[in-house]
Short mmCIF file of C-alpha atoms in Angstrom, two decimals:
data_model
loop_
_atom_site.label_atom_id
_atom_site.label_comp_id
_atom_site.label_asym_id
_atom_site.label_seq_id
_atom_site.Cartn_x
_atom_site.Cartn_y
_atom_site.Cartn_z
CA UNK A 1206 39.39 5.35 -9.75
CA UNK A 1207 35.96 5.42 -7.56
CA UNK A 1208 34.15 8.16 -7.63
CA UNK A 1209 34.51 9.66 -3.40
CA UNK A 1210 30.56 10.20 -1.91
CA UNK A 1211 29.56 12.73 0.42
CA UNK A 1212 31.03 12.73 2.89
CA UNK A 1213 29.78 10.69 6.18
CA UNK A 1214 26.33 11.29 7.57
CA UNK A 1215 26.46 11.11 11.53
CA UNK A 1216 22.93 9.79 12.37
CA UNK A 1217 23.20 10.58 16.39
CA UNK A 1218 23.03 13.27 18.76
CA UNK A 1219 26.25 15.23 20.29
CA UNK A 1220 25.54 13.20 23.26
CA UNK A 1221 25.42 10.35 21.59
CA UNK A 1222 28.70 10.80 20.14
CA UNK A 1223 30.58 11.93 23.44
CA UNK A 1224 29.24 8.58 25.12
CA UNK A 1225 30.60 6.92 22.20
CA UNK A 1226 33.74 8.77 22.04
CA UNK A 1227 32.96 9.69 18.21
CA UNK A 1228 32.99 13.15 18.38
CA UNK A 1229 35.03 13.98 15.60
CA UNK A 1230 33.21 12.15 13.49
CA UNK A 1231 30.05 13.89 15.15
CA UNK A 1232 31.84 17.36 14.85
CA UNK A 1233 32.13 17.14 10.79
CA UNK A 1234 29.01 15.63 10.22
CA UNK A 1235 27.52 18.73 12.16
CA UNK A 1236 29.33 21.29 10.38
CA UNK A 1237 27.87 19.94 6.61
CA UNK A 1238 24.74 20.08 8.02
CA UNK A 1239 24.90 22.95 9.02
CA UNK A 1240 26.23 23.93 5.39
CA UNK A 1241 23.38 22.37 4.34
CA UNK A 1242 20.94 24.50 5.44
CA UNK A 1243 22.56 27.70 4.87
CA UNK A 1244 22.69 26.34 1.22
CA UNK A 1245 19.11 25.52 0.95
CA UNK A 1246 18.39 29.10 2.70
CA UNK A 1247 20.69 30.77 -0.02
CA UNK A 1248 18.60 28.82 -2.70
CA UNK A 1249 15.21 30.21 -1.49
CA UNK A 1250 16.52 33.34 -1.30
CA UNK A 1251 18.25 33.69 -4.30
CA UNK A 1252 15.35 32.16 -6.75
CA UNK A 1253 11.89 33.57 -5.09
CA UNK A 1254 10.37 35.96 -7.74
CA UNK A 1255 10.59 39.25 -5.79
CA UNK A 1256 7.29 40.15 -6.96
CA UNK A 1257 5.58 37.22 -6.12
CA UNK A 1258 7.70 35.76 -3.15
CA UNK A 1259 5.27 32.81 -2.58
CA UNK A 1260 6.64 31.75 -6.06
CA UNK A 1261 9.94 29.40 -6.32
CA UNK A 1262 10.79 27.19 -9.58
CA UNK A 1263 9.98 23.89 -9.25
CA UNK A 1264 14.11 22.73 -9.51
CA UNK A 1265 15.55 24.83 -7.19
CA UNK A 1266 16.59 22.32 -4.53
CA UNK A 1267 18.24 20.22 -7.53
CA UNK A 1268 21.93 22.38 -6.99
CA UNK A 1269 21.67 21.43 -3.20
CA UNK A 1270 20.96 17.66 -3.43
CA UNK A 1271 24.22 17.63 -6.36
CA UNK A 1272 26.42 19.34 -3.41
CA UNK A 1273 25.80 17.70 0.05
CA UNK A 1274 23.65 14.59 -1.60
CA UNK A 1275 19.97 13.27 -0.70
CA UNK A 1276 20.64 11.20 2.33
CA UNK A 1277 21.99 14.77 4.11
CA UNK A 1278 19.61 16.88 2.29
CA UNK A 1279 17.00 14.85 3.23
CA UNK A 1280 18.74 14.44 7.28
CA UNK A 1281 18.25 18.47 7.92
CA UNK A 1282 14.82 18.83 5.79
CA UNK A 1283 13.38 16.37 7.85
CA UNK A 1284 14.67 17.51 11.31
CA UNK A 1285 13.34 20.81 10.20
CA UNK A 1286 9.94 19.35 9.72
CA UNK A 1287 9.51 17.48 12.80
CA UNK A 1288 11.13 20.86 14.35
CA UNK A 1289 7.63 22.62 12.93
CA UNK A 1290 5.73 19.88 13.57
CA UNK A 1291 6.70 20.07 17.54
CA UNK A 1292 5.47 23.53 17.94
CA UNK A 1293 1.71 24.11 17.94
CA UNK A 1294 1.28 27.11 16.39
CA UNK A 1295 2.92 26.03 13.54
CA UNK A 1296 1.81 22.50 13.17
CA UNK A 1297 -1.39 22.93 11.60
CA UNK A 1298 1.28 24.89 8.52
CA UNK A 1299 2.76 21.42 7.96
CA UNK A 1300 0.92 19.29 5.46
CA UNK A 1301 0.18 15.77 5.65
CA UNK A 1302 2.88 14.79 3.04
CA UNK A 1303 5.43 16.03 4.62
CA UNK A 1304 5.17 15.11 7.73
CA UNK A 1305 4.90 11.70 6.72
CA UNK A 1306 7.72 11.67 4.87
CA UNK A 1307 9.83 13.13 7.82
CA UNK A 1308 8.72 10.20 10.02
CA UNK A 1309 9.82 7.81 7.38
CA UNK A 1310 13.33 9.40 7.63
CA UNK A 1311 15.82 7.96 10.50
CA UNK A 1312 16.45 11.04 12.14
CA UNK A 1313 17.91 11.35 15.57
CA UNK A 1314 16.29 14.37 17.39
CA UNK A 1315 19.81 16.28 19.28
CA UNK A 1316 17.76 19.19 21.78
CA UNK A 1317 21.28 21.00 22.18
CA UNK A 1318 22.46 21.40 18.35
CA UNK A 1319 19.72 20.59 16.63
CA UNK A 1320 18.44 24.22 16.20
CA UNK A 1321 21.84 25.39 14.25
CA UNK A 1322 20.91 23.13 11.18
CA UNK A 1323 16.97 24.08 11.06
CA UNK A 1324 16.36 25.38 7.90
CA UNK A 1325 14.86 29.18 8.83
CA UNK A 1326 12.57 29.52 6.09
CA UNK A 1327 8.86 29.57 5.58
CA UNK A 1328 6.82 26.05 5.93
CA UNK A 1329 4.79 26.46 2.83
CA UNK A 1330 8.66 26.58 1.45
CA UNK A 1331 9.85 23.64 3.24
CA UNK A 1332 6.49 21.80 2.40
CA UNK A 1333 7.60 22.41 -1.56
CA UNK A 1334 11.49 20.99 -0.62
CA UNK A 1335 9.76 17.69 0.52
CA UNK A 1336 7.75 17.36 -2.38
CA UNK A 1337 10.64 18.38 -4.82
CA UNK A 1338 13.02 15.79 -3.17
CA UNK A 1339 10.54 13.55 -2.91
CA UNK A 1340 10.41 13.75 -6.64
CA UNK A 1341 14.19 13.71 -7.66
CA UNK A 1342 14.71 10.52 -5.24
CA UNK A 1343 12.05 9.34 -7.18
CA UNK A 1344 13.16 9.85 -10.82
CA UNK A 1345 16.06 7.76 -9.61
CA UNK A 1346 14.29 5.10 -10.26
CA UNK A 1347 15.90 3.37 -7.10
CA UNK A 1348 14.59 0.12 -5.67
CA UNK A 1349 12.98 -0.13 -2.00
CA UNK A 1350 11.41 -2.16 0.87
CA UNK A 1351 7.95 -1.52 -1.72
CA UNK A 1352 9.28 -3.64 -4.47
CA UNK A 1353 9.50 -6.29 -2.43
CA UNK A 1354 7.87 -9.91 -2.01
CA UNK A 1355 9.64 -10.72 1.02
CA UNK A 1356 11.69 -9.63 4.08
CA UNK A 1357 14.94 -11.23 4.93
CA UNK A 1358 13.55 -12.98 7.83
CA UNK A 1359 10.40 -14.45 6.11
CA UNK A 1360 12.29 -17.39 4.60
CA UNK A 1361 16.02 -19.00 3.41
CA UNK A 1362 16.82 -16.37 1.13
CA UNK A 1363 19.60 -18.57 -1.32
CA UNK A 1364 19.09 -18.64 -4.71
CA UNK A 1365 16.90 -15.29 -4.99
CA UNK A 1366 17.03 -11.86 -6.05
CA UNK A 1367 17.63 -9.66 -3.12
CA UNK A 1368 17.32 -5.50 -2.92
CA UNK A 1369 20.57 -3.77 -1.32
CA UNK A 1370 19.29 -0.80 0.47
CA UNK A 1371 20.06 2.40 -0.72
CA UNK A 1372 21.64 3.28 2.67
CA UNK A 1373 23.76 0.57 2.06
CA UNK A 1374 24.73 1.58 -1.51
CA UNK A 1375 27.47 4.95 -1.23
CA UNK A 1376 24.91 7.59 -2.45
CA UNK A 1377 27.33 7.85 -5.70
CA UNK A 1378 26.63 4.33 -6.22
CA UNK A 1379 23.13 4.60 -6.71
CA UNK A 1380 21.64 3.34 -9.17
CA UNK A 1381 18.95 0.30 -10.04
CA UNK A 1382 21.94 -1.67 -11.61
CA UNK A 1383 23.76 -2.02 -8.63
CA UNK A 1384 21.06 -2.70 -6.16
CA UNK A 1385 19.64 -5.78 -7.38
CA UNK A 1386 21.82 -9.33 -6.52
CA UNK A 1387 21.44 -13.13 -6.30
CA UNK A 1388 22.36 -14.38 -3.03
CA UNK A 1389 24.36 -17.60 -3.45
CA UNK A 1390 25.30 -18.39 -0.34
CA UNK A 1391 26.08 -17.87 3.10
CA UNK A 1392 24.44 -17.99 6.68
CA UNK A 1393 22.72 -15.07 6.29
CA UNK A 1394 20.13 -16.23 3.86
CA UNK A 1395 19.15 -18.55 6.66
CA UNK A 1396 16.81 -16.57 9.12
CA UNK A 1397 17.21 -19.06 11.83
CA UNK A 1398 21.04 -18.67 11.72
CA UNK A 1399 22.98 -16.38 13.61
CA UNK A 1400 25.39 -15.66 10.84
CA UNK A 1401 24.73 -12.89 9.12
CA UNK A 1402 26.92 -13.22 6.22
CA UNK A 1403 25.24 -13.65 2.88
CA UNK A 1404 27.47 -14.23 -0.57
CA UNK A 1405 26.01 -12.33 -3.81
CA UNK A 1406 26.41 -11.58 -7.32
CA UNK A 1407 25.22 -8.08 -8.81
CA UNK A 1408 23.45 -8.51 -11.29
CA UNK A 1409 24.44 -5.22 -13.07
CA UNK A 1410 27.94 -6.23 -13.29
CA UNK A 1411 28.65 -9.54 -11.69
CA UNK A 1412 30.56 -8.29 -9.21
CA UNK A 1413 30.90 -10.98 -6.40
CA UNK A 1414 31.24 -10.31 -2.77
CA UNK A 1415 29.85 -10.58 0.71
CA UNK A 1416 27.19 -8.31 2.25
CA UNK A 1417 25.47 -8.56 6.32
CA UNK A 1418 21.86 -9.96 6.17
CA UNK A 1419 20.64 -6.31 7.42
CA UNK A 1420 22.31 -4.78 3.96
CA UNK A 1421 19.03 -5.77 2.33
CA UNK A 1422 15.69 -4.44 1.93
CA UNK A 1423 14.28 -8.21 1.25
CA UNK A 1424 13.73 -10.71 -1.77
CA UNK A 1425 12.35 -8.50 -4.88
CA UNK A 1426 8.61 -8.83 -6.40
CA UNK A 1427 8.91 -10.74 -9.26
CA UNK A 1428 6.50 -8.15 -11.60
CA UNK A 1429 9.75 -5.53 -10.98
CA UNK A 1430 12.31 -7.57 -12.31
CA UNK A 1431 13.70 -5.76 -15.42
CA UNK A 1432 14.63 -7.31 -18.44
CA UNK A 1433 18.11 -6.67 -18.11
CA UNK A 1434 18.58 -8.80 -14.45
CA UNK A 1435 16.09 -11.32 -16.05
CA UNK A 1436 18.82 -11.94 -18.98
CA UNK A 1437 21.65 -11.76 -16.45
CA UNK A 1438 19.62 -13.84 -13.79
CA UNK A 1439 19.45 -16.33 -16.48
CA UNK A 1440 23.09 -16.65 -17.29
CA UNK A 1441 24.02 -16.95 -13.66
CA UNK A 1442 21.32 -19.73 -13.23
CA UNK A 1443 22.37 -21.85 -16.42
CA UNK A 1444 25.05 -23.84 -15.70
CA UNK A 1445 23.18 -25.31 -12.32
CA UNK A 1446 19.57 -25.75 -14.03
CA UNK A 1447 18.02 -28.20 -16.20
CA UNK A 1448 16.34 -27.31 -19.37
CA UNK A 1449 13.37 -27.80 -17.63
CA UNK A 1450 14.07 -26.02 -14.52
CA UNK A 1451 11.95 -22.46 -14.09
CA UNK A 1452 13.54 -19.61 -12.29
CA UNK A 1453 11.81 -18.87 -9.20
CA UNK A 1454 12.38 -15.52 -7.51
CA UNK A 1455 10.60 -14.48 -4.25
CA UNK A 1456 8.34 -17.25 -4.22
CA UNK A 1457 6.88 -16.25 -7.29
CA UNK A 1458 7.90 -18.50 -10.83
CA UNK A 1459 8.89 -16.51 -13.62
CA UNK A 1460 8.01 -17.06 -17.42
#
């Protein structure tokens, strides 16, 4: 049986939902995030050395990203940031790093609920939840738009090794193994054509199926491939290549 994710991350305002008629879908996204904050409040709280409160372990937002997941966790952290960032007495408290990181994230701002999943806490302590999830998404060792050689509408994609986004992937899905796939087919790996359909093979475990041209972060680097999806690659290439034939993968030849 699949493991279920998180549940589903609304990335819109209210208002954007009521135009849409998607409120409910709106309304429980909301309420986690809400949850989510309260959580990461209840975290600071609980683990600040009460005789040294600008002390907190280095771990402590690992419980909240295993409950609600990064992609949320990292939704109401940076909201919270730009929140900061917006007001002027407190925007000189927000360090570079993390406010770049929170413009990196796609976060819709919402002016009328916005404020109910703000995490209330001190900056210097948000500025220390951006680094720390900045380093757990890390250790992940996930693949992303800078392992790449080429976007998907530099050139005809078929036949190379292509990045699924991690926004693509469910979050309980994420892994290395199942981001990396060799598009065989499909109008998709055109960039001229309107299709958008691209056919691919994972490379962690063969799995074959179909995927939208916009599912992709573009055509991985060729110094990233790992040894395990170059033996895999290999076997997939075989029957169609001569002994003679070398792999080529995002414009750059392998071996």
């Amino acid at each position: 049986m699949a493991t279920p994710d998180y549940p589903y991350l609304y990335r819109g305002s209210g208002g954007d939902a009521a135009r849409l008629h998607e409120e409910e879908l709106w309304e429980k996204s909301f309420r986690e995030n809400v949850c989510c904050a309260r959580a990461i409040e209840k975290e600071i709280r609980q683990r600040a050395d009460h005789n040294d409160p600008s002390f907190l372990p280095d771990d402590y937002i690992a419980p909240v990203l295993e409950q609600y997941g990064f992609k949320r966790v990292s939704y109401v952290l940076a909201h919270t940031v730009k929140e900061n960032d917006a007001i002027p007495a407190l925007r000189s408290l927000v360090n570079d790093e993390a406010r770049e990181w929170a413009n990196r994230q796609n976060v819709i701002p919402d002016s009328d609920y916005g404020r109910y999943y703000e995490i209330d806490a001190a900056i210097v302590d948000v500025n220390r939840l951006v680094r720390q999830v900045q380093e757990a998404y890390q250790a992940l060792g996930l693949f992303d738009r800078e392992h790449c050689a080429l976007g998907m509408y530099d050139e005809n994609v078929e036949g190379k090794v292509l990045v699924l986004s991690p926004e693509t992937l469910k979050e309980t899905a994420w892994s290395p193994e199942n981001q990396l796939w060799l598009a065989t087919g499909g109008f998709g790996c055109d960039p001229k054509a309107s299709g958008r359909a691209i056919y691919a093979t994972c490379l962690g475990d063969g799995t074959e199926t179909r995927w939208n041209r916009e599912d992709f972060c573009g055509v991985l680097d060729g110094q990233y491939l790992p040894e395990w999806a170059l033996e895999k690659l290999e076997s997939l290439r075989a029957p169609t290549q001569s002994h003679n034939a070398v792999p080529v993968m995002g414009g750059m030849k392998m071996g």
